[in-house]
Coordinates of C-alpha atoms in Angstrom, one line a residue:
Chain R
X1 CA 23.4 33.9 18.0
X2 CA 20.3 34.4 15.9
X3 CA 17.5 31.9 16.5
X4 CA 14.2 31.1 15.0
X5 CA 13.3 30.5 11.4
X6 CA 12.9 33.3 9.0
X7 CA 9.5 32.3 7.7
X8 CA 9.3 35.3 5.4
X9 CA 12.4 34.1 3.6
X10 CA 10.9 30.5 3.4
X11 CA 7.8 32.0 1.9
X12 CA 9.5 34.2 -0.7
X13 CA 12.2 31.7 -1.7
X14 CA 9.9 28.7 -2.0
X15 CA 8.5 29.6 -5.4
X16 CA 11.9 30.4 -7.1
X17 CA 13.2 27.1 -5.9
X18 CA 10.1 25.1 -7.0
X19 CA 10.1 27.0 -10.3
X20 CA 13.7 25.9 -11.0
X21 CA 12.7 22.4 -10.0
X22 CA 10.0 22.5 -12.6
X23 CA 12.0 24.2 -15.4
X24 CA 15.5 22.9 -14.4
X25 CA 15.5 19.6 -12.4
X26 CA 12.5 18.0 -14.0
X27 CA 13.2 18.5 -17.7
X28 CA 16.9 17.7 -17.1
X29 CA 15.9 14.4 -15.4
X30 CA 13.3 13.5 -18.0
X31 CA 15.5 14.2 -21.0
X32 CA 18.5 12.4 -19.5
X33 CA 16.5 9.4 -18.4
X34 CA 14.7 9.0 -21.8
X35 CA 18.0 9.3 -23.7
X36 CA 19.7 7.1 -21.1
X37 CA 17.1 4.3 -21.5
X38 CA 17.4 4.3 -25.3
X39 CA 21.2 4.1 -24.9
X40 CA 20.8 1.4 -22.2
X41 CA 18.7 -0.8 -24.4
X42 CA 21.3 -0.6 -27.2
X43 CA 24.1 -1.4 -24.7
X44 CA 22.1 -4.3 -23.2
X45 CA 21.5 -5.8 -26.6
X46 CA 25.2 -5.3 -27.5
X47 CA 26.2 -7.1 -24.3
X48 CA 23.9 -9.9 -25.1
X49 CA 25.1 -10.1 -28.7
X50 CA 27.0 -13.2 -29.9
X51 CA 29.3 -10.8 -31.8
X52 CA 32.3 -10.6 -29.6
X53 CA 33.3 -7.1 -30.6
X54 CA 29.8 -5.8 -29.7
X55 CA 29.6 -7.5 -26.3
X56 CA 33.1 -6.4 -25.5
X57 CA 32.3 -2.8 -26.3
X58 CA 29.2 -3.0 -24.2
X59 CA 31.1 -4.4 -21.3
X60 CA 33.8 -1.8 -21.6
X61 CA 31.3 1.0 -21.6
X62 CA 29.5 -0.2 -18.6
X63 CA 32.8 -0.7 -16.8
X64 CA 33.9 2.9 -17.4
X65 CA 30.6 4.4 -16.5
X66 CA 30.2 2.5 -13.3
X67 CA 33.9 2.8 -12.4
X68 CA 34.2 6.6 -12.5
X69 CA 32.4 9.3 -10.5
X70 CA 29.5 11.0 -12.1
X71 CA 30.9 14.4 -11.1
X72 CA 34.2 13.6 -12.9
X73 CA 32.2 12.5 -16.0
X74 CA 30.4 15.8 -15.9
X75 CA 33.6 17.8 -15.6
X76 CA 35.3 15.8 -18.4
X77 CA 32.5 16.7 -20.7
X78 CA 32.0 20.4 -19.7
X79 CA 35.5 21.5 -18.7
X80 CA 37.6 18.8 -20.5
X81 CA 36.2 18.5 -24.0
X82 CA 36.8 22.2 -24.9
X83 CA 40.6 21.4 -24.9
X84 CA 40.0 19.2 -27.9
X85 CA 37.7 21.8 -29.5
X86 CA 34.4 20.4 -28.3
X87 CA 32.6 23.3 -26.6
X88 CA 29.2 22.4 -25.2
X89 CA 26.8 24.6 -23.3
X90 CA 25.9 23.7 -19.7
X91 CA 22.6 22.1 -20.5
X92 CA 23.7 19.8 -23.3
X93 CA 26.8 18.9 -21.3
X94 CA 24.6 17.9 -18.4
X95 CA 22.1 15.9 -20.5
X96 CA 24.9 14.1 -22.2
X97 CA 26.7 13.2 -19.0
X98 CA 23.6 12.1 -17.2
X99 CA 22.3 10.0 -20.1
X100 CA 25.6 8.3 -20.5
X101 CA 25.6 7.6 -16.8
X102 CA 22.0 6.2 -16.8
X103 CA 22.9 4.3 -19.9
X104 CA 25.6 2.4 -18.1
X105 CA 23.5 1.5 -15.0
X106 CA 20.2 0.8 -16.8
X107 CA 22.0 -1.4 -19.4
X108 CA 22.8 -3.9 -16.7
X109 CA 19.3 -3.8 -15.3
X110 CA 17.8 -4.4 -18.8
X111 CA 20.3 -7.1 -19.6
X112 CA 19.5 -8.9 -16.4
X113 CA 15.7 -8.5 -17.0
X114 CA 16.0 -10.0 -20.5
X115 CA 18.0 -12.9 -19.1
X116 CA 15.4 -13.5 -16.4
X117 CA 12.8 -14.4 -19.0
X118 CA 12.7 -18.2 -19.2
X119 CA 14.4 -19.8 -22.3
X120 CA 11.1 -21.5 -23.0
X121 CA 9.6 -18.2 -23.9
X122 CA 12.1 -17.7 -26.7
X123 CA 11.5 -21.2 -27.9
X124 CA 7.7 -20.7 -28.0
X125 CA 8.2 -17.5 -29.9
X126 CA 10.5 -19.2 -32.4
X127 CA 8.0 -22.1 -32.6
X128 CA 5.3 -19.8 -33.9
X129 CA 7.8 -18.5 -36.5
X130 CA 9.1 -15.3 -34.8
X131 CA 12.5 -13.9 -35.6
X132 CA 14.7 -12.9 -32.7
X133 CA 13.7 -9.3 -33.2
X134 CA 10.0 -9.9 -33.2
X135 CA 10.3 -12.3 -30.2
X136 CA 12.2 -9.7 -28.3
X137 CA 9.6 -7.0 -29.0
X138 CA 6.4 -9.0 -28.6
X139 CA 7.3 -11.7 -26.0
X140 CA 10.6 -11.0 -24.1
X141 CA 10.6 -7.3 -23.5
X142 CA 7.0 -7.0 -22.1
X143 CA 8.0 -9.7 -19.6
X144 CA 11.4 -8.1 -18.9
X145 CA 9.7 -4.8 -18.3
X146 CA 7.9 -6.1 -15.3
X147 CA 11.1 -7.3 -13.7
X148 CA 13.0 -4.1 -14.5
X149 CA 10.6 -1.5 -13.2
X150 CA 11.7 -1.6 -9.5
X151 CA 15.5 -1.3 -10.3
X152 CA 14.9 1.2 -13.0
X153 CA 12.8 3.3 -10.6
X154 CA 15.8 3.3 -8.3
X155 CA 18.0 4.6 -11.1
X156 CA 15.4 7.3 -11.9
X157 CA 15.2 8.4 -8.4
X158 CA 18.9 8.6 -8.0
X159 CA 19.0 10.6 -11.2
X160 CA 16.6 13.2 -9.8
X161 CA 19.0 13.8 -7.0
X162 CA 22.2 13.5 -9.1
X163 CA 21.0 16.4 -11.3
X164 CA 22.0 18.7 -8.4
X165 CA 25.6 18.1 -9.6
X166 CA 24.7 20.1 -12.7
X167 CA 24.8 23.2 -10.5
X168 CA 28.6 22.8 -10.6
X169 CA 28.7 23.2 -14.4
X170 CA 26.5 26.3 -14.3
X171 CA 23.1 24.8 -15.0
X172 CA 20.5 26.7 -13.2
X173 CA 18.3 24.1 -11.6
X174 CA 16.7 23.6 -8.2
X175 CA 19.9 23.4 -6.2
X176 CA 21.8 26.2 -7.9
X177 CA 18.8 28.5 -7.4
X178 CA 18.8 27.6 -3.7
X179 CA 22.6 28.3 -3.5
X180 CA 22.1 31.7 -5.1
X181 CA 19.4 32.7 -2.6
X182 CA 21.4 31.3 0.2
X183 CA 24.5 33.3 -0.8
X184 CA 22.5 36.4 -1.0
X185 CA 20.5 35.9 2.3
X186 CA 23.3 34.1 4.2
X187 CA 20.5 31.7 5.5
X188 CA 22.2 28.5 4.4
X189 CA 20.3 26.1 6.7
X190 CA 16.9 27.4 5.7
X191 CA 17.6 27.3 1.9
X192 CA 19.4 24.0 1.8
X193 CA 16.7 22.3 3.9
X194 CA 14.1 23.8 1.6
X195 CA 16.0 22.4 -1.4
X196 CA 16.1 19.0 0.3
X197 CA 12.4 19.0 0.9
X198 CA 11.6 19.8 -2.7
X199 CA 13.9 16.9 -3.9
X200 CA 12.1 14.7 -1.4
X201 CA 8.7 15.7 -2.7
X202 CA 9.7 15.0 -6.3
X203 CA 10.9 11.6 -5.3
X204 CA 7.7 10.9 -3.4
X205 CA 5.8 11.5 -6.6
X206 CA 8.0 9.1 -8.4
X207 CA 7.5 6.4 -5.9
X208 CA 3.8 6.7 -6.3
X209 CA 4.2 6.5 -10.1
X210 CA 6.4 3.4 -9.6
X211 CA 3.7 1.6 -7.6
X212 CA 1.1 2.4 -10.1
X213 CA 3.2 1.1 -13.0
X214 CA 4.1 -2.1 -11.0
X215 CA 0.4 -2.7 -10.4
X216 CA -0.3 -2.3 -14.0
X217 CA 2.4 -4.7 -15.1
X218 CA 1.5 -7.3 -12.4
X219 CA -1.9 -7.9 -13.7
X220 CA -0.9 -11.2 -15.4
X221 CA 1.0 -12.8 -12.5
X222 CA -0.4 -14.8 -9.7
X223 CA -0.6 -12.9 -6.4
Chain Q
X1 CA -11.3 -45.6 -28.9
X2 CA -8.2 -47.5 -29.9
X3 CA -6.8 -47.8 -33.3
X4 CA -7.3 -51.1 -35.0
X5 CA -4.9 -52.6 -37.5
X6 CA -7.1 -51.6 -40.4
X7 CA -6.3 -47.9 -39.5
X8 CA -2.7 -48.5 -40.6
X9 CA -3.7 -48.9 -44.2
X10 CA -5.4 -45.5 -44.0
X11 CA -2.1 -43.7 -43.5
X12 CA -0.6 -42.2 -46.6
X13 CA 2.7 -41.5 -48.3
X14 CA 5.7 -40.4 -46.3
X15 CA 5.2 -36.8 -45.1
X16 CA 8.3 -36.5 -43.0
X17 CA 11.6 -38.2 -43.7
X18 CA 14.7 -37.9 -41.5
X19 CA 17.9 -39.3 -42.7
X20 CA 21.2 -39.6 -40.9
X21 CA 20.4 -36.9 -38.4
X22 CA 23.4 -36.0 -36.1
X23 CA 23.8 -33.6 -33.3
X24 CA 26.5 -33.1 -30.7
X25 CA 26.6 -30.7 -27.7
X26 CA 30.3 -30.1 -27.3
X27 CA 31.9 -33.6 -27.1
X28 CA 28.6 -35.3 -26.3
X29 CA 27.0 -36.9 -29.3
X30 CA 23.3 -36.7 -28.6
X31 CA 22.1 -38.0 -32.0
X32 CA 24.3 -40.5 -33.9
X33 CA 22.6 -40.9 -37.3
X34 CA 18.9 -41.1 -36.8
X35 CA 16.5 -42.2 -39.6
X36 CA 12.8 -41.7 -39.2
X37 CA 9.8 -41.8 -41.5
X38 CA 6.4 -40.5 -40.6
X39 CA 3.6 -41.0 -43.1
X40 CA 0.7 -38.7 -43.6
X41 CA -1.9 -39.1 -40.8
X42 CA 0.4 -41.3 -38.8
X43 CA 1.1 -41.0 -35.1
X44 CA 4.7 -41.8 -34.2
X45 CA 5.7 -42.1 -30.6
X46 CA 9.4 -41.6 -29.6
X47 CA 10.2 -43.4 -26.4
X48 CA 13.3 -44.2 -24.6
X49 CA 15.3 -43.4 -21.4
X50 CA 16.1 -39.7 -20.7
X51 CA 19.2 -38.7 -22.5
X52 CA 18.4 -41.0 -25.4
X53 CA 18.0 -38.1 -27.8
X54 CA 14.3 -38.4 -28.5
X55 CA 13.6 -34.8 -27.5
X56 CA 16.5 -33.5 -29.6
X57 CA 15.0 -35.3 -32.6
X58 CA 11.7 -33.6 -32.0
X59 CA 13.3 -30.2 -31.4
X60 CA 15.3 -30.6 -34.6
X61 CA 12.1 -31.0 -36.6
X62 CA 11.0 -27.6 -35.4
X63 CA 14.6 -26.2 -35.7
X64 CA 14.8 -25.4 -32.0
X65 CA 18.0 -27.3 -32.4
X66 CA 20.0 -27.1 -35.6
X67 CA 21.4 -30.5 -36.4
X68 CA 25.0 -30.9 -37.3
X69 CA 24.3 -33.2 -40.3
X70 CA 21.5 -35.1 -41.8
X71 CA 18.5 -34.4 -44.1
X72 CA 15.0 -33.5 -43.1
X73 CA 12.4 -33.7 -45.8
X74 CA 8.8 -32.6 -45.3
X75 CA 6.3 -33.2 -48.1
X76 CA 7.6 -33.5 -51.6
X77 CA 8.8 -29.9 -51.9
X78 CA 11.0 -29.2 -48.9
X79 CA 14.4 -30.8 -48.3
X80 CA 16.9 -29.4 -45.8
X81 CA 20.4 -30.8 -45.8
X82 CA 22.1 -29.9 -42.6
X83 CA 25.5 -31.1 -43.8
X84 CA 25.9 -27.8 -45.6
X85 CA 25.2 -24.3 -44.3
X86 CA 21.4 -23.8 -44.5
X87 CA 20.0 -20.4 -45.4
X88 CA 17.8 -18.8 -42.7
X89 CA 14.9 -18.7 -45.1
X90 CA 15.0 -22.4 -45.6
X91 CA 15.1 -23.0 -41.8
X92 CA 12.1 -20.8 -41.4
X93 CA 10.1 -22.8 -44.0
X94 CA 11.1 -26.0 -42.3
X95 CA 9.9 -24.6 -39.0
X96 CA 6.6 -23.5 -40.5
X97 CA 5.8 -27.1 -41.4
X98 CA 5.5 -28.2 -37.8
X99 CA 4.2 -26.8 -34.5
X100 CA 5.3 -27.9 -31.1
X101 CA 3.5 -28.5 -27.8
X102 CA 6.0 -28.1 -25.0
X103 CA 6.4 -30.0 -21.8
X104 CA 6.1 -26.9 -19.7
X105 CA 3.4 -25.4 -22.0
X106 CA 5.5 -22.2 -22.4
X107 CA 2.4 -20.0 -22.9
X108 CA 3.0 -16.3 -23.0
X109 CA 2.2 -15.2 -19.5
X110 CA 1.5 -11.5 -20.4
X111 CA -1.2 -12.4 -22.9
X112 CA -4.7 -13.8 -22.5
X113 CA -5.6 -17.2 -23.8
X114 CA -7.0 -15.7 -27.0
X115 CA -4.0 -13.5 -27.5
X116 CA -1.7 -16.5 -27.1
X117 CA -3.4 -18.3 -29.8
X118 CA -3.6 -15.5 -32.4
X119 CA -0.1 -14.2 -31.8
X120 CA 1.5 -16.4 -34.4
X121 CA -1.2 -16.2 -37.0
X122 CA -1.5 -12.4 -36.8
X123 CA 2.1 -11.3 -36.0
X124 CA 4.0 -13.9 -38.1
X125 CA 1.6 -15.2 -40.7
X126 CA 0.0 -11.7 -41.2
X127 CA -3.5 -13.1 -41.3
X128 CA -6.4 -10.7 -40.7
X129 CA -7.0 -10.4 -37.0
X130 CA -10.8 -11.0 -37.2
X131 CA -10.2 -14.2 -39.1
X132 CA -7.5 -15.4 -36.7
X133 CA -9.8 -14.6 -33.7
X134 CA -12.6 -16.5 -35.2
X135 CA -10.5 -19.6 -35.8
X136 CA -9.0 -19.3 -32.3
X137 CA -12.4 -19.3 -30.8
X138 CA -13.4 -22.3 -32.8
X139 CA -10.3 -24.2 -31.7
X140 CA -10.8 -23.2 -28.1
X141 CA -14.3 -24.4 -28.2
X142 CA -13.1 -27.8 -29.4
X143 CA -10.9 -28.3 -26.4
X144 CA -13.6 -27.0 -24.1
X145 CA -11.9 -23.7 -23.2
X146 CA -14.3 -21.1 -24.7
X147 CA -15.0 -19.6 -21.2
X148 CA -11.2 -19.1 -20.6
X149 CA -10.5 -17.0 -23.7
X150 CA -9.9 -13.9 -21.7
X151 CA -8.0 -15.5 -18.8
X152 CA -4.3 -15.2 -18.3
X153 CA -2.3 -18.4 -18.2
X154 CA -1.7 -18.1 -14.4
X155 CA -5.4 -18.4 -13.9
X156 CA -5.5 -21.8 -15.6
X157 CA -4.8 -25.3 -14.3
X158 CA -1.9 -27.2 -15.9
X159 CA -4.2 -29.3 -18.0
X160 CA -6.0 -26.2 -19.3
X161 CA -2.7 -24.5 -20.0
X162 CA -1.6 -27.5 -22.0
X163 CA -4.8 -27.5 -24.0
X164 CA -4.2 -23.9 -24.8
X165 CA -0.7 -24.9 -25.9
X166 CA -2.2 -27.5 -28.2
X167 CA -4.6 -24.9 -29.7
X168 CA -1.7 -22.4 -30.2
X169 CA 0.1 -25.1 -32.2
X170 CA -3.1 -26.0 -34.2
X171 CA -3.6 -22.3 -35.0
X172 CA -0.3 -22.3 -36.9
X173 CA -1.9 -24.8 -39.3
X174 CA 1.1 -27.1 -39.3
X175 CA 1.5 -30.3 -41.4
X176 CA 3.0 -32.1 -38.4
X177 CA 2.2 -31.7 -34.7
X178 CA 5.1 -32.2 -32.3
X179 CA 4.5 -33.1 -28.7
X180 CA 7.4 -33.0 -26.2
X181 CA 6.3 -35.0 -23.2
X182 CA 3.0 -33.1 -23.1
X183 CA 1.7 -34.6 -19.9
X184 CA 4.9 -35.1 -17.8
X185 CA 4.5 -31.7 -16.0
X186 CA 0.9 -32.3 -15.1
X187 CA -0.7 -33.6 -11.9
X188 CA -1.9 -37.1 -12.5
X189 CA -5.6 -36.2 -12.4
X190 CA -5.1 -33.7 -15.2
X191 CA -3.2 -36.0 -17.6
X192 CA -6.4 -37.5 -18.9
X193 CA -7.9 -34.3 -20.3
X194 CA -4.8 -33.6 -22.3
X195 CA -4.4 -37.1 -23.6
X196 CA -8.1 -37.0 -24.6
X197 CA -7.4 -34.0 -26.9
X198 CA -4.4 -35.7 -28.4
X199 CA -6.4 -38.8 -29.0
X200 CA -9.1 -36.8 -30.8
X201 CA -6.5 -35.1 -33.0
X202 CA -5.1 -38.5 -34.0
X203 CA -8.6 -39.7 -34.8
X204 CA -9.1 -36.6 -37.0
X205 CA -6.0 -37.7 -39.0
X206 CA -3.4 -35.2 -37.8
X207 CA 0.2 -36.3 -38.4
X208 CA 1.9 -36.3 -35.1
X209 CA 5.3 -37.1 -33.5
X210 CA 5.0 -37.5 -29.8
X211 CA 7.8 -37.9 -27.2
X212 CA 6.2 -39.6 -24.2
X213 CA 6.7 -41.7 -21.1
X214 CA 3.1 -42.8 -21.2
X215 CA 3.6 -46.2 -22.7
X216 CA 0.0 -47.2 -22.3
X217 CA -1.1 -44.1 -24.2
X218 CA 1.6 -44.6 -26.9
X219 CA 0.4 -48.1 -27.4
X220 CA -3.2 -47.0 -27.7
X221 CA -2.7 -43.9 -30.0
X222 CA 0.5 -44.5 -31.9
X223 CA 0.7 -46.3 -35.2
X224 CA 4.4 -46.7 -34.8
X225 CA 6.7 -46.6 -31.8
X226 CA 10.4 -45.7 -32.1
X227 CA 12.6 -46.8 -29.3
X228 CA 15.7 -44.7 -28.9
X229 CA 18.7 -45.2 -26.6
X230 CA 22.1 -43.5 -26.6
X231 CA 21.4 -41.4 -29.7
X232 CA 20.3 -44.2 -32.0
X233 CA 17.1 -45.9 -32.9
X234 CA 17.3 -49.3 -31.3
X235 CA 14.0 -50.6 -32.6
X236 CA 10.9 -49.4 -34.3
X237 CA 7.6 -50.8 -35.6
X238 CA 3.9 -51.1 -34.8
X239 CA 3.2 -50.0 -31.2
X240 CA 1.9 -53.3 -30.1
X241 CA 5.0 -55.1 -31.4
X242 CA 7.7 -52.8 -30.0
X243 CA 6.0 -52.3 -26.6
X244 CA 4.4 -55.8 -26.5
X245 CA 7.1 -58.1 -27.8
X246 CA 10.3 -56.0 -27.8
X247 CA 13.1 -57.6 -29.8
X248 CA 16.1 -55.9 -28.2
X249 CA 17.3 -56.3 -24.6
X250 CA 17.5 -52.5 -24.1
X251 CA 13.8 -52.1 -25.2
X252 CA 12.7 -54.9 -23.0
X253 CA 14.5 -53.5 -20.0
X254 CA 13.0 -50.1 -20.6
X255 CA 9.5 -51.3 -21.1
X256 CA 9.7 -53.5 -18.0
X257 CA 11.1 -50.6 -15.9
X258 CA 8.4 -48.2 -16.9
X259 CA 5.7 -50.8 -16.2
X260 CA 7.0 -51.5 -12.8
X261 CA 6.1 -48.0 -11.8
X262 CA 2.5 -48.9 -11.9

């Protein structure tokens, strides 16, 4: 049995993997999270709406997204939709699947954060003549943001790791690159641990960013 | 300084008239036909046991509750009849006529004192920011909070927060100031500073409607006291009369009970 670590392989494979983290995993995560947040805001507001049809649609959406595996959602979009004539490339398929997924989870976080702002804040906003829309933008959302940063960071960090599933629909990102090199070199342990380390470092950066953001948003609360 | 009887002649024509105001939450009738008149420059105190509907009357004036029926008239040019569907625009103009000071202050915690005060004038009334800031500073100086302009609400005492709440209301330039138990969330030693500001405003001739449990203060500052119980006005009249020689058993019982606390 072979023993010892092939350091030369570690050295030569590190850059290709990091490169595909930077041009694959990172943009995939950022695009999906951004689109997912926009969607989540819309779904959260739909769920909070007094219009029954809207809140019902919102609830159904969240239920489907949370009740089905992300991998299945990804496969439905990439392998399933062509059957009804919708043919999407790997990248758009992945971004759509991930943002739909983030949309479902983050919608619940945003909804809960909005509901966590005391009713008196809405009343004070209305008292000074604000419409619901203005009150939401100026008074409610800034306060909801503070509450929602920790759980949204969780979603974000999960998403970074979940993007590895995109390797299964032919998106070349961090993990797929590691798989390719592993298949070629037959050094599975080295390459997969290397991939794991790169994911971990990415998430480490995010945790630091989260702390900074929380510190910024906490400036107006008692410590 | 307490108001003398001669002050009563100084108050003007009716500014605010409420007729037949009704409101139910589900099966529970909170207001059963309330009539109320507030003259220009007058201070009216709404008193009564909790659940009597006094806060709902106040909130209706600022359209934080939409009454089921009844008419609210402010000035000679605005009449809102709640028995019919009321267009949003009309509700907004009714709301613009008054400004509320809340029991729990309800300052915006993510904004500084100054930002709290100019938010309405700038974002809603679209007044130039410089002008709004200038007025805010002047109002803050009047309540002795100039040095707190850049503080966040959490850095202030309850009494200071409530004074900011009053300034925020004043900055909206309302015709009527509404106070919803403005001192009942305060520590006893902070009540005085807030009552002091309200007293000054009444001396300046502001028209005010005040829900309060401070009967001593009501007696001192209010021209008229309205005693409510069970969603109706039981008794109303000059403060000294309603609180000093109540005509109805329910009023008498209430006044005695509150006095026993001291």
